Coordinates of C-alpha atoms in Angstrom, one line a residue:
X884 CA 0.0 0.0 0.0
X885 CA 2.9 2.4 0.9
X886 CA 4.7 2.0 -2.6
X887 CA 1.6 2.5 -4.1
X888 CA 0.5 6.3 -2.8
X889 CA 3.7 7.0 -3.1
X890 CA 4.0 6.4 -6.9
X891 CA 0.4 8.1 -7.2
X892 CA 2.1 10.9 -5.5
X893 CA 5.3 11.0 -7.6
X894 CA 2.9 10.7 -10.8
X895 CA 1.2 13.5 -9.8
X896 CA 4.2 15.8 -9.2
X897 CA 4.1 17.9 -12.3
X898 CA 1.2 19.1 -14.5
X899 CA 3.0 18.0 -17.3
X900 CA 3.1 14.3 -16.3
X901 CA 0.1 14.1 -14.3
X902 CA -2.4 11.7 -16.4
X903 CA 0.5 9.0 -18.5
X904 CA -0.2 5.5 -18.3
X905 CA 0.8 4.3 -14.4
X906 CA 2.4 0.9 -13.5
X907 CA 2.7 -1.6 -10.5
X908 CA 3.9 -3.8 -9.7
X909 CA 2.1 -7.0 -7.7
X910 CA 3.7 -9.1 -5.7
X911 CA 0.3 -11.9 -5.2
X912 CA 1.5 -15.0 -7.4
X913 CA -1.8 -16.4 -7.6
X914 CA -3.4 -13.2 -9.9
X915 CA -0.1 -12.2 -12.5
X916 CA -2.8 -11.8 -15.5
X917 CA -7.0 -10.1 -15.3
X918 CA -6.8 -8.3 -18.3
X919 CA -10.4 -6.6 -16.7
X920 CA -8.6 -4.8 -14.5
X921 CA -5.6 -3.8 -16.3
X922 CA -3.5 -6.5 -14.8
X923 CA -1.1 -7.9 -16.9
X924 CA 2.4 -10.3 -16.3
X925 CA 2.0 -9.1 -12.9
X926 CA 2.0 -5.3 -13.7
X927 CA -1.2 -3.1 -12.9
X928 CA -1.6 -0.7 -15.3
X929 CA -4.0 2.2 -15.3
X930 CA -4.6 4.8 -18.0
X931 CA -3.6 8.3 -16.7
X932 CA -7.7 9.6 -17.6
X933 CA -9.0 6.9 -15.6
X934 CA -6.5 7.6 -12.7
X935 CA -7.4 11.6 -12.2
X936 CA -11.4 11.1 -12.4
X937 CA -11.9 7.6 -10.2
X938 CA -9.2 8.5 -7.7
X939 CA -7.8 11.8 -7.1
X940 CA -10.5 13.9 -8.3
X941 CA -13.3 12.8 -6.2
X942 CA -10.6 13.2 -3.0
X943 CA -9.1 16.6 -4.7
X944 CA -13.5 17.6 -4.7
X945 CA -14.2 16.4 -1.3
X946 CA -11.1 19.5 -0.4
X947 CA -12.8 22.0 -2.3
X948 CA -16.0 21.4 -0.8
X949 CA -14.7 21.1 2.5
X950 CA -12.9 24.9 2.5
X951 CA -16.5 25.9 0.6
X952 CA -18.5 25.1 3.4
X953 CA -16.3 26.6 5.9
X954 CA -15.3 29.5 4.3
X955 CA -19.2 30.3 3.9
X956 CA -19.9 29.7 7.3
X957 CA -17.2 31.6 9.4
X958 CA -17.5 34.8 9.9
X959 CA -14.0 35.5 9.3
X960 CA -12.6 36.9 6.1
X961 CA -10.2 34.2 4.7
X962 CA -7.1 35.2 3.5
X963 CA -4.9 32.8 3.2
X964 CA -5.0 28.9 3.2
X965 CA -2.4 26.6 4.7
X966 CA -2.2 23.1 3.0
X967 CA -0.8 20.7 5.5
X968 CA 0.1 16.9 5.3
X969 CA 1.7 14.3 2.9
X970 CA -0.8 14.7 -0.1
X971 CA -0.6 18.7 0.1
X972 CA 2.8 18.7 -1.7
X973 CA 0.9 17.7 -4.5
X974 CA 0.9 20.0 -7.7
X975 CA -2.1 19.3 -9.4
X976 CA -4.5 19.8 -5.5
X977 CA -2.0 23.0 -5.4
X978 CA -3.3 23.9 -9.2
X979 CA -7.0 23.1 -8.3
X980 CA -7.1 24.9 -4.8
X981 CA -5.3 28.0 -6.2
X982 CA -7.8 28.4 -8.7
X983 CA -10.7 27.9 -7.0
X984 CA -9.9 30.7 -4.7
X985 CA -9.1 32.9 -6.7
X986 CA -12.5 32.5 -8.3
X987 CA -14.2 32.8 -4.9
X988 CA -14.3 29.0 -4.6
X989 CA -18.1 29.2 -5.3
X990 CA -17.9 28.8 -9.3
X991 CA -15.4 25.7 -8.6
X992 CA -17.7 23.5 -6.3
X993 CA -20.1 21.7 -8.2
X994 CA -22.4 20.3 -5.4
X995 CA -24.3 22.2 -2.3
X996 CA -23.8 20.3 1.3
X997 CA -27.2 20.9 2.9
X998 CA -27.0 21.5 6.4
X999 CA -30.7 19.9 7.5
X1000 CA -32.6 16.7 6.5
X1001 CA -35.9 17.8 4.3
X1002 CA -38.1 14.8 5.4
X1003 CA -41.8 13.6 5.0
X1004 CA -44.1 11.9 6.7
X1005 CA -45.8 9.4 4.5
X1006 CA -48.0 6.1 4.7
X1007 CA -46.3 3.2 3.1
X1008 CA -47.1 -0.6 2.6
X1009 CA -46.0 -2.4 6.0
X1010 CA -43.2 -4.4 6.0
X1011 CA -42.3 -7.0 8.7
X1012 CA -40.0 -4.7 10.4
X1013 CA -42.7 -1.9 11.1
X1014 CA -45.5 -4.9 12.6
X1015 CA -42.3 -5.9 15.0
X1016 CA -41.2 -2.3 15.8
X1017 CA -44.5 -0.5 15.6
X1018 CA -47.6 -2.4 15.6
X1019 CA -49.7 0.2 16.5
X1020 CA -48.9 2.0 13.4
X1021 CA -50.1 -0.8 11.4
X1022 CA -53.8 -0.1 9.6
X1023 CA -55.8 -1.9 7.2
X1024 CA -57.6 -0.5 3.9
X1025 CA -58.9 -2.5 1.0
X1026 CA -57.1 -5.8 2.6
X1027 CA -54.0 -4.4 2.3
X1028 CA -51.5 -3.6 6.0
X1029 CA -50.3 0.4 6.0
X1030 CA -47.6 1.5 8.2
X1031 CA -48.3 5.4 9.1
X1032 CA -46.1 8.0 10.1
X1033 CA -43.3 6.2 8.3
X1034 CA -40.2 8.8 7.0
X1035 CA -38.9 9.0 3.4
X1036 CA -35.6 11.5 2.9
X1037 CA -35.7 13.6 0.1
X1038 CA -32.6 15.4 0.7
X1039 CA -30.1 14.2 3.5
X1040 CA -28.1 16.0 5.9
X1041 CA -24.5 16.1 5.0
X1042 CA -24.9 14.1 1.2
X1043 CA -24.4 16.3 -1.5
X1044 CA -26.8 17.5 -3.9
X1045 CA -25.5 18.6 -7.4
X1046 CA -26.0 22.4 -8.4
X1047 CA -29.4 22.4 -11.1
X1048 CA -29.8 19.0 -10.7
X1049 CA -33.4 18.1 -10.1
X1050 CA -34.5 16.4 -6.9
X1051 CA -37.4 13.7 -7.3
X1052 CA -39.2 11.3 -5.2
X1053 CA -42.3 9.9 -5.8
X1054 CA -45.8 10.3 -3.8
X1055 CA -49.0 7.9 -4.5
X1056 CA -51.8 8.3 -4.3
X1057 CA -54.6 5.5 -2.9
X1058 CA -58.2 5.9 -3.4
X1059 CA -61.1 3.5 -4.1
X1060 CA -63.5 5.9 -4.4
X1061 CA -64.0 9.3 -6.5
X1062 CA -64.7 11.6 -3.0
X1063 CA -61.8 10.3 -1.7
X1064 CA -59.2 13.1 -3.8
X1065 CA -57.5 14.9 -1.2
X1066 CA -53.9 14.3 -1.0
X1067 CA -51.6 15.5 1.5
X1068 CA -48.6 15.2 3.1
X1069 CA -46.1 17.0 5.5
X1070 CA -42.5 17.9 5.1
X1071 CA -40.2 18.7 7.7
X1072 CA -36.8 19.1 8.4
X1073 CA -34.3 17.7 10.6
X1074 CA -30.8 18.4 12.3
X1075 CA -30.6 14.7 12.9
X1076 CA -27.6 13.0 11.7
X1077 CA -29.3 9.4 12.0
X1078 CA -31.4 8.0 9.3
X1079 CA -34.6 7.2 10.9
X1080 CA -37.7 5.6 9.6
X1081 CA -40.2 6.5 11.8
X1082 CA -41.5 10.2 13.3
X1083 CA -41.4 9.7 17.0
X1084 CA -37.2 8.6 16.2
X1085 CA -36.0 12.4 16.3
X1086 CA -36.8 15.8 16.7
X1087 CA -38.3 17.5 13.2
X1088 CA -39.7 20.7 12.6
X1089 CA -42.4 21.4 9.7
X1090 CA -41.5 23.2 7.1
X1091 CA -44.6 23.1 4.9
X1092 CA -48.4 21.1 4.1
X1093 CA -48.5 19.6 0.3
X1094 CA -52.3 19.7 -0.3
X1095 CA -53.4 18.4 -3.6
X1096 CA -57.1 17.6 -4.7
X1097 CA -57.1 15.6 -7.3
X1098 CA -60.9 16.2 -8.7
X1099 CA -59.4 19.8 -9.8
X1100 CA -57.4 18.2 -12.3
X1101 CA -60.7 16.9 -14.8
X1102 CA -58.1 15.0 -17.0
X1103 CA -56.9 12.6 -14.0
X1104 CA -60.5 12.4 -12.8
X1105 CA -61.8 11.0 -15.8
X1106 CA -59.2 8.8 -16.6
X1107 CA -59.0 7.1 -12.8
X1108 CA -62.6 7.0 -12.8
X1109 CA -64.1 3.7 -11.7
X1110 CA -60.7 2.5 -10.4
X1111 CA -58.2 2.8 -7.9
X1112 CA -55.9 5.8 -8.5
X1113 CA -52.4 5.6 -8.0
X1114 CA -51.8 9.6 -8.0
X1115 CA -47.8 10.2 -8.2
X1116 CA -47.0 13.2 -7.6
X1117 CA -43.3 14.1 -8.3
X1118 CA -41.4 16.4 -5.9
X1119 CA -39.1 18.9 -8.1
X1120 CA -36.2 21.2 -8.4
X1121 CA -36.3 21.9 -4.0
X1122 CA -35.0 24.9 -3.7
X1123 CA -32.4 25.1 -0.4
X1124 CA -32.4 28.8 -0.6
X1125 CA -36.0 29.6 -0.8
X1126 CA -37.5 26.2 0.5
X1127 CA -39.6 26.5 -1.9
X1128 CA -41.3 23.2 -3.8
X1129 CA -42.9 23.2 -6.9
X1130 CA -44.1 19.5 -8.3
X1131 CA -45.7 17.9 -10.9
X1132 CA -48.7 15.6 -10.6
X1133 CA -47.9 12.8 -12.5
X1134 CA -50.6 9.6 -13.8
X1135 CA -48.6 6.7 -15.6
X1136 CA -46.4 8.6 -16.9
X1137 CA -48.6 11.3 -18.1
X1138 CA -48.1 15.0 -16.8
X1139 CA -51.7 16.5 -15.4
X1140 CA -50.9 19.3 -14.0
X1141 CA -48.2 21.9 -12.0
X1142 CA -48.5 23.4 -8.6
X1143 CA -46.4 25.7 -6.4
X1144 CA -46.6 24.6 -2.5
X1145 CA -48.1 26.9 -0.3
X1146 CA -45.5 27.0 3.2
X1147 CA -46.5 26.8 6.5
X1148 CA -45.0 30.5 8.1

């Protein structure tokens, strides 16, 4: 392990060198040749391009994001930065952190680190696990078993979400008859840095009611007529700045109509 980082760190020395072909050797008799990993008479060899983007630019990433977040959340102006340990000698991290602060680092990081949870509370098929952990969440409609006040994540505390990218998660709808239209669900978030499945498992706070009735949209009401609906209605584009949710109401695959969520002040 040794001799390997430290020919990824003499690789890795000068620009100019950065992304040639690499090779190791292996000293395990029993795999000289896997031509699917690039092993071959006992050397490993992996192509410079592959080297940068599946290993030292997801580290090199993790840096930038790391002095983002910090840099945005200290009230002290930053003027200078201090690189420190074995992997800061390196010229290309040197390259990368140098520009990104001279751009204001903000342009450089591709991904926002959101600080809270944004949670909801939502009624799901029970599974074994919520009859043996909470049975008094269990209900039955239509001969089927419901576990209420089960929690689905839409964005998690800590995992990073990309800049413009589009968060989704899906929302059904069940109904076996045409008054029963409303639907509605709660979303909260949390400080929590647990996953947790159910709401009495942490502390949340509401951050806004999703009320939807579907007999407003005529197109969905006359094609679910007469049947059970399966309503999905597809959380989009959550806005951390604004908390702000706008979402699509979705029927097989068909778009029905748009709203804008009212929030809770």
């Amino acid at each position: 392990m040794f001799t390997f980082v430290s020919s990824c760190e003499r690789a890795l020395q000068t620009t100019h060198r950065i992304w040639t072909k690499r090779v190791w050797l292996t000293f395990c008799l029993h795999f000289l040749d896997d031509p699917s990993v690039g092993l071959e008479n006992g050397e490993l060899i992996i192509p410079g391009h592959v080297l940068r983007h599946e290993v030292f630019d997801p580290v090199i990433h993790q840096v930038l994001r790391a002095i983002h977040s910090h840099s945005r959340s200290s009230r002290i102006r930053v003027s200078t930065l201090l690189l420190v340990g074995g992997f800061s000698t390196n010229e290309y991290l040197f390259q990368r952190i140098k520009g990104a602060a001279r751009s204001g680092l903000y342009p450089t990081v591709t991904s926002v680190i959101p600080s809270q949870s944004v949670v909801m509370r939502v009624r799901l098929p029970a599974e074994a696990e919520d009859k043996r952990m909470r049975p008094a969440y269990i209900t039955t409609s239509g001969g089927m078993h419901f576990c209420e006040n089960r929690l689905q994540y839409i964005i998690k505390k800590g995992v990073g979400v990309q800049k413009g990218s589009r968060v989704e998660t899906e929302l059904r709808k069940f109904s076996a008859a045409p008054y029963d239209s409303i639907f509605e669900t709660v979303i909260y978030t949390s400080n929590d840095d647990r996953t947790m499945r159910y709401t009495d498992q942490g502390e949340t706070n509401e951050l806004c009611l999703c009320r939807v009735d579907l007999k407003e949209l005529a197109q969905l009401q006359g094609t679910c007529q007469g049947r059970v609906t399966h309503g999905v209605l597809t959380l989009l584009g959550f806005d951390l700045s604004t908390a702000e949710i706008r979402g699509d109401l979705l029927y097989r695959e068909r778009k029905f109509g748009s709203t804008t969520f009212n929030l809770r002040r």
